[in-house]
Amino acid sequence: MLFTAGCGEYSEKTVQPEIEEEAKDLIVVGFSQVGAESDWRKANTESMLETFTEENGYELIFEDAQQKQQNQITSIRTFIQREVDYIVVAPVMEDGWDTVLTEAKDAGIPVIVVDRQVAVEDKSLFTCWVGSDFELESRKVCEWLRSYCEVKEIEPDTVGIVNIQGTLGSSAQLGRSKGLREAVGRNGWNLIAEASGEYTQAKGREATARLLRQYDDINVVYCENDNEAFGAIEAIEATGKRVGNDIDKGQIMVISFDGVSEEAINDAKAGKISCIGECNPLHGPRVDKIIKDLENGVTPDKYEYVDEDIFSAVRDVRTVTVDDTDYDIVLLQ
Ligand code: GZL
C-alpha cells in the first residue's frame, strides 16, 4: 500500500496481510418444492437448482415436500429458524398457509410464491407470485377443441368428456377444471365425470381405467397434466380402443397440459395427445430477478404471469381466440 505524507513524499510498501478470502456475502434462499410427481415438477426443480448457485450469489436450502403440505409448513419453519434471507414456496394447494406465512412475516423474511398460488386473506403475507394463468391455459385448449369439432362437423352433444384432475385444491387443478366446466356449459358438451389423477401417470391410469369401466360414451379424456395423459393412453389402449383425433370414428381423444417432456411432444406428433396447453416450468431465472430487484430496492409486480403456447400436430386448427386475443397453435411436425 502506498502512503504519501507531509513535505517529503515517501512510499512504503507494506505487505498487505493475506486478505482473508472475503466471506462471500451469499443470499440464503430456503425453497420448499411440492415434490417430484411429474416431468413438469422435475423441470421446475432443475430450473431452480441451476439458478440458485453460489456462483450466482446464493446459498440454497432445498426441501422436497413429497406433495404433503405439512412437510412444506415444517420446511418453512426451519427456514425461519435458520434466518434465511428469502423463502420461496411452490405451494402444493391454495389453502392452509395463513399461520406459517404470518410466522415468516413476523420474522421479517420475504416470501416469494412460485407456480401455484396461496389463498390468504392478508396479501401482505407474501411479497409476490410468479407462475401460469391456469384458467387461460384451459380456455385456450377448450377453444381448440371447439374449433376442431366445428371443422370436423362433430355435434357438440356427441362430445363426452371425463376430466382427470390434478392435485385437488391446487391452483393448476382449480384453473384447469374451471376452464373446462365453463367450456362444457358454453359449447353444449357432456362432462361425464371428474376424478383426480394427482398429476401422476399411475393415478392417471387408474382413474381413466375406472371411468372407462363405468361409462361407455367417453370420447375425450381431458388430463390436467402430461403424466396423467401417459397413464390415460395406457388405460384406453388396454381396453382395445384406439387413442386419436377421430372421435367421430370411435377413437378416444386425449388432451393435456405441460408439454415439457420429449415423451409428451412425441405423443402429440403421433396423434396420441391431440392438444397440449403449454405450462412453462422455467421459473428459476424469474425468481432470481425478483430477488435481485428486491436486493436493489426495486418492488416487483405482485403477480407475474408467464406467456405460454398451445401445441398440436392437428392441422385443422391454426389459431384460437380467447378474450379477443388470438393464439397461434404451435404445429408439431
Ligand atoms: C403447474 C404445476 C402442475 C403441472 C403438473 O404449474 O403446478 O403441477 O401442470 C405439476 O405437471 O405436477
Tab-separated table of C-alpha atoms and ligand atoms in Angstrom:
chain	number	residue	atom	x	y	z
A	1	MET	CA	0.000	0.000	0.000
A	2	LEU	CA	1.421	3.392	-0.879
A	3	PHE	CA	1.445	6.268	1.638
A	4	THR	CA	2.156	9.863	0.910
A	5	ALA	CA	2.820	12.365	3.720
A	6	GLY	CA	3.912	15.890	4.531
A	7	CYS	CA	6.877	17.546	2.937
A	8	GLY	CA	8.669	14.636	1.703
A	9	GLU	CA	6.906	12.177	-0.287
A	10	TYR	CA	7.712	8.679	0.587
A	11	SER	CA	6.309	5.457	-0.184
A	12	GLU	CA	6.265	2.473	1.967
A	13	LYS	CA	5.222	-0.776	0.614
A	14	THR	CA	3.729	-2.903	3.229
A	15	VAL	CA	2.875	-6.423	2.558
A	16	GLN	CA	-0.872	-6.364	2.875
A	17	PRO	CA	-1.727	-9.246	5.154
A	18	GLU	CA	-3.320	-12.015	3.096
A	19	ILE	CA	-6.798	-10.595	2.663
A	20	GLU	CA	-8.969	-13.279	4.012
A	21	GLU	CA	-10.966	-14.851	1.325
A	22	GLU	CA	-13.806	-12.389	1.657
A	23	ALA	CA	-16.612	-14.408	3.144
A	24	LYS	CA	-18.895	-14.484	0.151
A	25	ASP	CA	-21.930	-12.457	1.061
A	26	LEU	CA	-24.357	-15.078	-0.256
A	27	ILE	CA	-28.104	-14.585	-0.303
A	28	VAL	CA	-29.605	-17.503	1.620
A	29	VAL	CA	-32.778	-18.861	-0.003
A	30	GLY	CA	-34.991	-21.552	1.503
A	31	PHE	CA	-37.038	-23.233	-1.265
A	32	SER	CA	-39.949	-25.541	-0.437
A	33	GLN	CA	-40.842	-27.547	-3.555
A	34	VAL	CA	-44.107	-29.529	-3.966
A	35	GLY	CA	-42.405	-32.827	-4.757
A	36	ALA	CA	-41.250	-34.779	-7.812
A	37	GLU	CA	-44.637	-36.005	-9.049
A	38	SER	CA	-44.299	-35.049	-12.701
A	39	ASP	CA	-41.955	-34.185	-15.555
A	40	TRP	CA	-43.049	-30.581	-15.105
A	41	ARG	CA	-42.037	-30.582	-11.455
A	42	LYS	CA	-38.638	-32.093	-12.240
A	43	ALA	CA	-38.037	-29.427	-14.900
A	44	ASN	CA	-39.113	-26.745	-12.438
A	45	THR	CA	-36.765	-28.081	-9.752
A	46	GLU	CA	-33.908	-28.247	-12.269
A	47	SER	CA	-34.523	-24.634	-13.237
A	48	MET	CA	-34.373	-23.532	-9.596
A	49	LEU	CA	-31.263	-25.600	-8.751
A	50	GLU	CA	-29.456	-24.321	-11.860
A	51	THR	CA	-30.257	-20.734	-10.887
A	52	PHE	CA	-29.680	-20.593	-7.141
A	53	THR	CA	-25.976	-21.429	-7.160
A	54	GLU	CA	-23.045	-19.997	-5.230
A	55	GLU	CA	-21.658	-18.616	-8.491
A	56	ASN	CA	-24.896	-16.677	-8.848
A	57	GLY	CA	-24.575	-15.342	-5.278
A	58	TYR	CA	-26.836	-17.781	-3.434
A	59	GLU	CA	-26.822	-20.418	-0.772
A	60	LEU	CA	-29.862	-22.619	-1.494
A	61	ILE	CA	-31.627	-24.788	1.056
A	62	PHE	CA	-33.875	-27.097	-0.983
A	63	GLU	CA	-36.692	-29.135	0.568
A	64	ASP	CA	-38.919	-31.614	-1.349
A	65	ALA	CA	-42.328	-31.928	0.364
A	66	GLN	CA	-43.397	-35.136	-1.415
A	67	GLN	CA	-46.744	-33.471	-2.185
A	68	LYS	CA	-47.582	-33.009	1.514
A	69	GLN	CA	-48.491	-29.553	2.788
A	70	GLN	CA	-47.418	-30.367	6.352
A	71	ASN	CA	-43.894	-31.048	5.077
A	72	GLN	CA	-43.882	-27.623	3.443
A	73	ILE	CA	-45.033	-25.945	6.639
A	74	THR	CA	-42.286	-27.744	8.583
A	75	SER	CA	-39.696	-26.658	5.998
A	76	ILE	CA	-40.810	-23.033	6.156
A	77	ARG	CA	-40.488	-23.099	9.942
A	78	THR	CA	-36.970	-24.492	9.570
A	79	PHE	CA	-36.120	-21.700	7.130
A	80	ILE	CA	-37.381	-19.164	9.690
A	81	GLN	CA	-35.252	-20.718	12.439
A	82	ARG	CA	-32.212	-20.597	10.146
A	83	GLU	CA	-32.996	-16.931	9.444
A	84	VAL	CA	-32.790	-17.293	5.673
A	85	ASP	CA	-32.905	-14.110	3.610
A	86	TYR	CA	-35.809	-15.272	1.423
A	87	ILE	CA	-38.382	-18.043	1.495
A	88	VAL	CA	-39.564	-19.380	-1.871
A	89	VAL	CA	-42.512	-21.777	-1.864
A	90	ALA	CA	-44.318	-23.688	-4.602
A	91	PRO	CA	-47.486	-24.438	-2.592
A	92	VAL	CA	-49.000	-27.891	-3.075
A	93	MET	CA	-52.509	-26.432	-2.614
A	94	GLU	CA	-54.001	-22.981	-2.154
A	95	ASP	CA	-55.456	-23.206	1.355
A	96	GLY	CA	-53.793	-23.536	4.769
A	97	TRP	CA	-50.931	-21.019	4.608
A	98	ASP	CA	-52.053	-18.117	6.788
A	99	THR	CA	-50.434	-19.248	10.052
A	100	VAL	CA	-46.998	-20.194	8.767
A	101	LEU	CA	-46.756	-17.209	6.418
A	102	THR	CA	-47.649	-14.949	9.348
A	103	GLU	CA	-44.727	-16.515	11.230
A	104	ALA	CA	-42.441	-15.706	8.285
A	105	LYS	CA	-43.768	-12.137	8.151
A	106	ASP	CA	-43.242	-11.719	11.894
A	107	ALA	CA	-39.668	-12.936	11.385
A	108	GLY	CA	-39.222	-10.278	8.686
A	109	ILE	CA	-38.486	-12.830	5.951
A	110	PRO	CA	-39.926	-12.059	2.484
A	111	VAL	CA	-41.908	-14.925	0.929
A	112	ILE	CA	-41.955	-15.406	-2.841
A	113	VAL	CA	-44.666	-17.771	-4.100
A	114	VAL	CA	-43.912	-19.637	-7.349
A	115	ASP	CA	-46.035	-21.787	-9.679
A	116	ARG	CA	-49.296	-22.407	-7.773
A	117	GLN	CA	-50.869	-19.703	-5.620
A	118	VAL	CA	-51.766	-19.322	-1.955
A	119	ALA	CA	-55.274	-18.238	-0.914
A	120	VAL	CA	-54.650	-15.884	2.017
A	121	GLU	CA	-56.842	-13.031	3.224
A	122	ASP	CA	-53.849	-10.839	4.034
A	123	LYS	CA	-51.954	-10.398	0.763
A	124	SER	CA	-49.032	-8.852	2.642
A	125	LEU	CA	-48.169	-12.379	3.795
A	126	PHE	CA	-46.291	-12.845	0.528
A	127	THR	CA	-44.160	-10.388	-1.406
A	128	CYS	CA	-45.140	-11.595	-4.887
A	129	TRP	CA	-46.075	-14.585	-7.058
A	130	VAL	CA	-44.849	-15.803	-10.454
A	131	GLY	CA	-46.481	-18.578	-12.467
A	132	SER	CA	-49.102	-19.532	-15.038
A	133	ASP	CA	-52.657	-18.453	-15.727
A	134	PHE	CA	-54.151	-21.935	-15.443
A	135	GLU	CA	-57.664	-20.895	-16.377
A	136	LEU	CA	-56.359	-19.238	-19.544
A	137	GLU	CA	-54.427	-22.418	-20.381
A	138	SER	CA	-57.700	-24.313	-20.118
A	139	ARG	CA	-59.723	-21.787	-22.108
A	140	LYS	CA	-57.214	-21.933	-24.982
A	141	VAL	CA	-57.249	-25.746	-25.062
A	142	CYS	CA	-61.055	-25.876	-24.841
A	143	GLU	CA	-61.308	-23.313	-27.649
A	144	TRP	CA	-59.033	-25.591	-29.680
A	145	LEU	CA	-61.465	-28.496	-29.058
A	146	ARG	CA	-64.461	-26.350	-30.013
A	147	SER	CA	-62.754	-25.246	-33.247
A	148	TYR	CA	-61.722	-28.824	-34.036
A	149	CYS	CA	-65.271	-30.108	-33.602
A	150	GLU	CA	-66.567	-27.256	-35.760
A	151	VAL	CA	-64.126	-28.027	-38.588
A	152	LYS	CA	-64.869	-31.751	-38.373
A	153	GLU	CA	-68.619	-31.145	-38.051
A	154	ILE	CA	-68.785	-33.089	-34.803
A	155	GLU	CA	-72.006	-32.277	-32.982
A	156	PRO	CA	-71.300	-30.755	-29.526
A	157	ASP	CA	-73.807	-33.025	-27.788
A	158	THR	CA	-71.862	-36.074	-29.022
A	159	VAL	CA	-68.728	-34.936	-27.141
A	160	GLY	CA	-68.440	-36.970	-23.918
A	161	ILE	CA	-65.591	-35.716	-21.712
A	162	VAL	CA	-64.031	-37.011	-18.494
A	163	ASN	CA	-61.633	-34.784	-16.587
A	164	ILE	CA	-58.604	-36.463	-14.995
A	165	GLN	CA	-57.906	-33.709	-12.495
A	166	GLY	CA	-54.635	-32.735	-10.858
A	167	THR	CA	-53.984	-32.471	-7.123
A	168	LEU	CA	-57.316	-31.275	-5.742
A	169	GLY	CA	-57.172	-27.737	-4.371
A	170	SER	CA	-54.032	-26.795	-6.289
A	171	SER	CA	-54.217	-23.659	-8.442
A	172	ALA	CA	-53.469	-25.650	-11.594
A	173	GLN	CA	-56.335	-28.043	-10.880
A	174	LEU	CA	-58.754	-25.300	-9.886
A	175	GLY	CA	-57.992	-23.254	-13.002
A	176	ARG	CA	-57.941	-26.117	-15.482
A	177	SER	CA	-61.142	-27.651	-14.066
A	178	LYS	CA	-62.939	-24.280	-14.022
A	179	GLY	CA	-61.968	-23.565	-17.620
A	180	LEU	CA	-63.303	-26.938	-18.734
A	181	ARG	CA	-66.589	-26.701	-16.806
A	182	GLU	CA	-67.306	-23.275	-18.315
A	183	ALA	CA	-66.449	-24.504	-21.832
A	184	VAL	CA	-68.748	-27.504	-21.347
A	185	GLY	CA	-71.622	-25.167	-20.463
A	186	ARG	CA	-70.811	-22.726	-23.265
A	187	ASN	CA	-70.395	-25.354	-26.007
A	188	GLY	CA	-73.035	-27.928	-25.040
A	189	TRP	CA	-70.589	-30.786	-24.394
A	190	ASN	CA	-71.212	-33.551	-21.851
A	191	LEU	CA	-68.928	-33.565	-18.814
A	192	ILE	CA	-69.462	-37.209	-17.826
A	193	ALA	CA	-67.233	-37.351	-14.722
A	194	GLU	CA	-64.201	-35.879	-12.933
A	195	ALA	CA	-61.595	-37.860	-10.983
A	196	SER	CA	-58.201	-36.860	-9.605
A	197	GLY	CA	-55.061	-38.380	-11.104
A	198	GLU	CA	-52.891	-36.354	-8.684
A	199	TYR	CA	-50.640	-35.324	-11.603
A	200	THR	CA	-49.058	-38.783	-11.747
A	201	GLN	CA	-49.036	-41.406	-14.510
A	202	ALA	CA	-50.072	-44.255	-12.218
A	203	LYS	CA	-53.060	-42.435	-10.736
A	204	GLY	CA	-53.952	-41.061	-14.159
A	205	ARG	CA	-54.086	-44.611	-15.497
A	206	GLU	CA	-56.120	-45.880	-12.554
A	207	ALA	CA	-58.650	-43.040	-12.752
A	208	THR	CA	-59.082	-43.372	-16.517
A	209	ALA	CA	-59.441	-47.171	-16.357
A	210	ARG	CA	-62.090	-46.821	-13.650
A	211	LEU	CA	-64.107	-44.297	-15.657
A	212	LEU	CA	-63.848	-46.360	-18.858
A	213	ARG	CA	-65.356	-49.284	-16.947
A	214	GLN	CA	-68.161	-47.091	-15.621
A	215	TYR	CA	-69.111	-45.185	-18.807
A	216	ASP	CA	-69.331	-46.255	-22.464
A	217	ASP	CA	-69.844	-42.810	-24.006
A	218	ILE	CA	-66.424	-41.264	-23.282
A	219	ASN	CA	-64.698	-39.887	-26.391
A	220	VAL	CA	-62.475	-37.166	-24.860
A	221	VAL	CA	-60.148	-37.634	-21.867
A	222	TYR	CA	-59.043	-34.185	-20.612
A	223	CYS	CA	-55.925	-34.671	-18.496
A	224	GLU	CA	-54.674	-31.869	-16.267
A	225	ASN	CA	-51.041	-32.761	-16.987
A	226	ASP	CA	-48.949	-34.883	-19.355
A	227	ASN	CA	-48.088	-37.614	-16.880
A	228	GLU	CA	-51.789	-38.281	-16.318
A	229	ALA	CA	-52.170	-38.339	-20.111
A	230	PHE	CA	-49.495	-41.031	-20.419
A	231	GLY	CA	-51.497	-43.099	-17.919
A	232	ALA	CA	-54.766	-42.371	-19.720
A	233	ILE	CA	-53.315	-43.553	-23.042
A	234	GLU	CA	-52.239	-46.816	-21.381
A	235	ALA	CA	-55.714	-47.286	-19.883
A	236	ILE	CA	-57.526	-46.572	-23.167
A	237	GLU	CA	-55.304	-48.894	-25.209
A	238	ALA	CA	-55.697	-51.620	-22.558
A	239	THR	CA	-59.418	-51.703	-23.404
A	240	GLY	CA	-58.610	-52.353	-27.065
A	241	LYS	CA	-59.847	-48.899	-28.082
A	242	ARG	CA	-57.740	-46.518	-30.121
A	243	VAL	CA	-56.412	-43.161	-28.958
A	244	GLY	CA	-56.643	-40.455	-31.619
A	245	ASN	CA	-58.367	-37.384	-33.043
A	246	ASP	CA	-61.180	-39.169	-34.926
A	247	ILE	CA	-63.709	-39.204	-32.120
A	248	ASP	CA	-66.496	-39.475	-34.715
A	249	LYS	CA	-64.975	-42.793	-35.781
A	250	GLY	CA	-64.761	-44.384	-32.328
A	251	GLN	CA	-61.336	-43.129	-31.298
A	252	ILE	CA	-60.814	-41.554	-27.873
A	253	MET	CA	-59.089	-38.169	-27.857
A	254	VAL	CA	-56.577	-37.265	-25.128
A	255	ILE	CA	-55.912	-33.615	-24.280
A	256	SER	CA	-53.246	-32.480	-21.840
A	257	PHE	CA	-51.199	-29.695	-20.215
A	258	ASP	CA	-47.485	-29.003	-19.631
A	259	GLY	CA	-45.637	-30.014	-22.833
A	260	VAL	CA	-42.238	-30.137	-21.090
A	261	SER	CA	-41.146	-33.687	-21.904
A	262	GLU	CA	-39.980	-35.279	-25.154
A	263	GLU	CA	-42.465	-38.078	-24.487
A	264	ALA	CA	-45.382	-35.649	-24.466
A	265	ILE	CA	-44.267	-33.909	-27.651
A	266	ASN	CA	-43.703	-37.272	-29.368
A	267	ASP	CA	-47.164	-38.450	-28.278
A	268	ALA	CA	-48.610	-35.251	-29.744
A	269	LYS	CA	-46.703	-35.749	-33.001
A	270	ALA	CA	-48.071	-39.303	-33.147
A	271	GLY	CA	-51.624	-38.016	-32.599
A	272	LYS	CA	-51.906	-39.744	-29.218
A	273	ILE	CA	-52.258	-36.406	-27.456
A	274	SER	CA	-54.350	-34.136	-29.680
A	275	CYS	CA	-53.607	-30.825	-27.991
A	276	ILE	CA	-51.279	-29.715	-25.178
A	277	GLY	CA	-51.681	-26.481	-23.251
A	278	GLU	CA	-48.128	-25.367	-22.520
A	279	CYS	CA	-47.232	-24.794	-18.876
A	280	ASN	CA	-43.797	-23.208	-18.605
A	281	PRO	CA	-41.698	-24.614	-15.698
A	282	LEU	CA	-38.615	-22.397	-16.023
A	283	HIS	CA	-39.216	-20.173	-13.011
A	284	GLY	CA	-35.621	-20.105	-11.708
A	285	PRO	CA	-34.479	-17.017	-13.637
A	286	ARG	CA	-37.775	-15.263	-12.889
A	287	VAL	CA	-37.397	-15.753	-9.130
A	288	ASP	CA	-33.704	-14.772	-9.370
A	289	LYS	CA	-34.692	-11.457	-10.975
A	290	ILE	CA	-37.331	-10.841	-8.305
A	291	ILE	CA	-34.771	-11.372	-5.528
A	292	LYS	CA	-32.084	-9.261	-7.218
A	293	ASP	CA	-34.673	-6.491	-7.695
A	294	LEU	CA	-35.644	-6.698	-4.025
A	295	GLU	CA	-31.965	-6.552	-3.060
A	296	ASN	CA	-31.713	-3.366	-5.091
A	297	GLY	CA	-34.810	-1.800	-3.548
A	298	VAL	CA	-36.982	-2.416	-6.612
A	299	THR	CA	-40.535	-3.565	-5.853
A	300	PRO	CA	-41.606	-6.470	-8.095
A	301	ASP	CA	-45.110	-6.833	-9.532
A	302	LYS	CA	-47.382	-8.606	-7.054
A	303	TYR	CA	-48.434	-11.120	-9.749
A	304	GLU	CA	-46.258	-12.076	-12.735
A	305	TYR	CA	-47.881	-14.330	-15.356
A	306	VAL	CA	-45.732	-16.183	-17.877
A	307	ASP	CA	-46.658	-16.388	-21.592
A	308	GLU	CA	-47.494	-19.864	-22.877
A	309	ASP	CA	-48.347	-21.608	-26.152
A	310	ILE	CA	-50.578	-24.425	-27.390
A	311	PHE	CA	-49.024	-27.442	-29.125
A	312	SER	CA	-50.726	-29.791	-31.612
A	313	ALA	CA	-49.938	-31.865	-34.705
A	314	VAL	CA	-53.522	-31.428	-35.923
A	315	ARG	CA	-53.502	-29.057	-38.898
A	316	ASP	CA	-57.208	-28.327	-38.964
A	317	VAL	CA	-56.944	-25.641	-36.269
A	318	ARG	CA	-54.305	-22.912	-36.683
A	319	THR	CA	-55.395	-20.229	-34.222
A	320	VAL	CA	-57.694	-19.902	-31.253
A	321	THR	CA	-59.173	-16.695	-29.866
A	322	VAL	CA	-59.779	-16.104	-26.157
A	323	ASP	CA	-60.961	-12.741	-24.826
A	324	ASP	CA	-60.330	-11.138	-28.230
A	325	THR	CA	-56.692	-12.315	-28.206
A	326	ASP	CA	-55.528	-14.664	-30.963
A	327	TYR	CA	-53.158	-17.501	-30.044
A	328	ASP	CA	-51.403	-19.301	-32.893
A	329	ILE	CA	-51.117	-23.049	-32.417
A	330	VAL	CA	-47.520	-24.280	-32.448
A	331	LEU	CA	-47.878	-27.009	-35.084
A	332	LEU	CA	-45.705	-30.031	-34.352
A	333	GLN	CA	-44.123	-31.651	-37.394
B	1	GZL	C1	-48.447	-26.258	-12.993
B	1	GZL	C2	-47.958	-27.218	-11.946
B	1	GZL	C3	-48.547	-28.565	-12.174
B	1	GZL	C4	-48.163	-29.180	-13.518
B	1	GZL	C5	-48.054	-30.600	-13.140
B	1	GZL	O1	-47.798	-25.024	-12.858
B	1	GZL	O2	-48.313	-26.765	-10.656
B	1	GZL	O3	-48.037	-29.431	-11.167
B	1	GZL	O4	-49.095	-28.955	-14.551
B	1	GZL	C6	-47.326	-30.490	-11.828
B	1	GZL	O5	-47.372	-31.406	-14.059
B	1	GZL	O6	-47.310	-31.668	-11.138
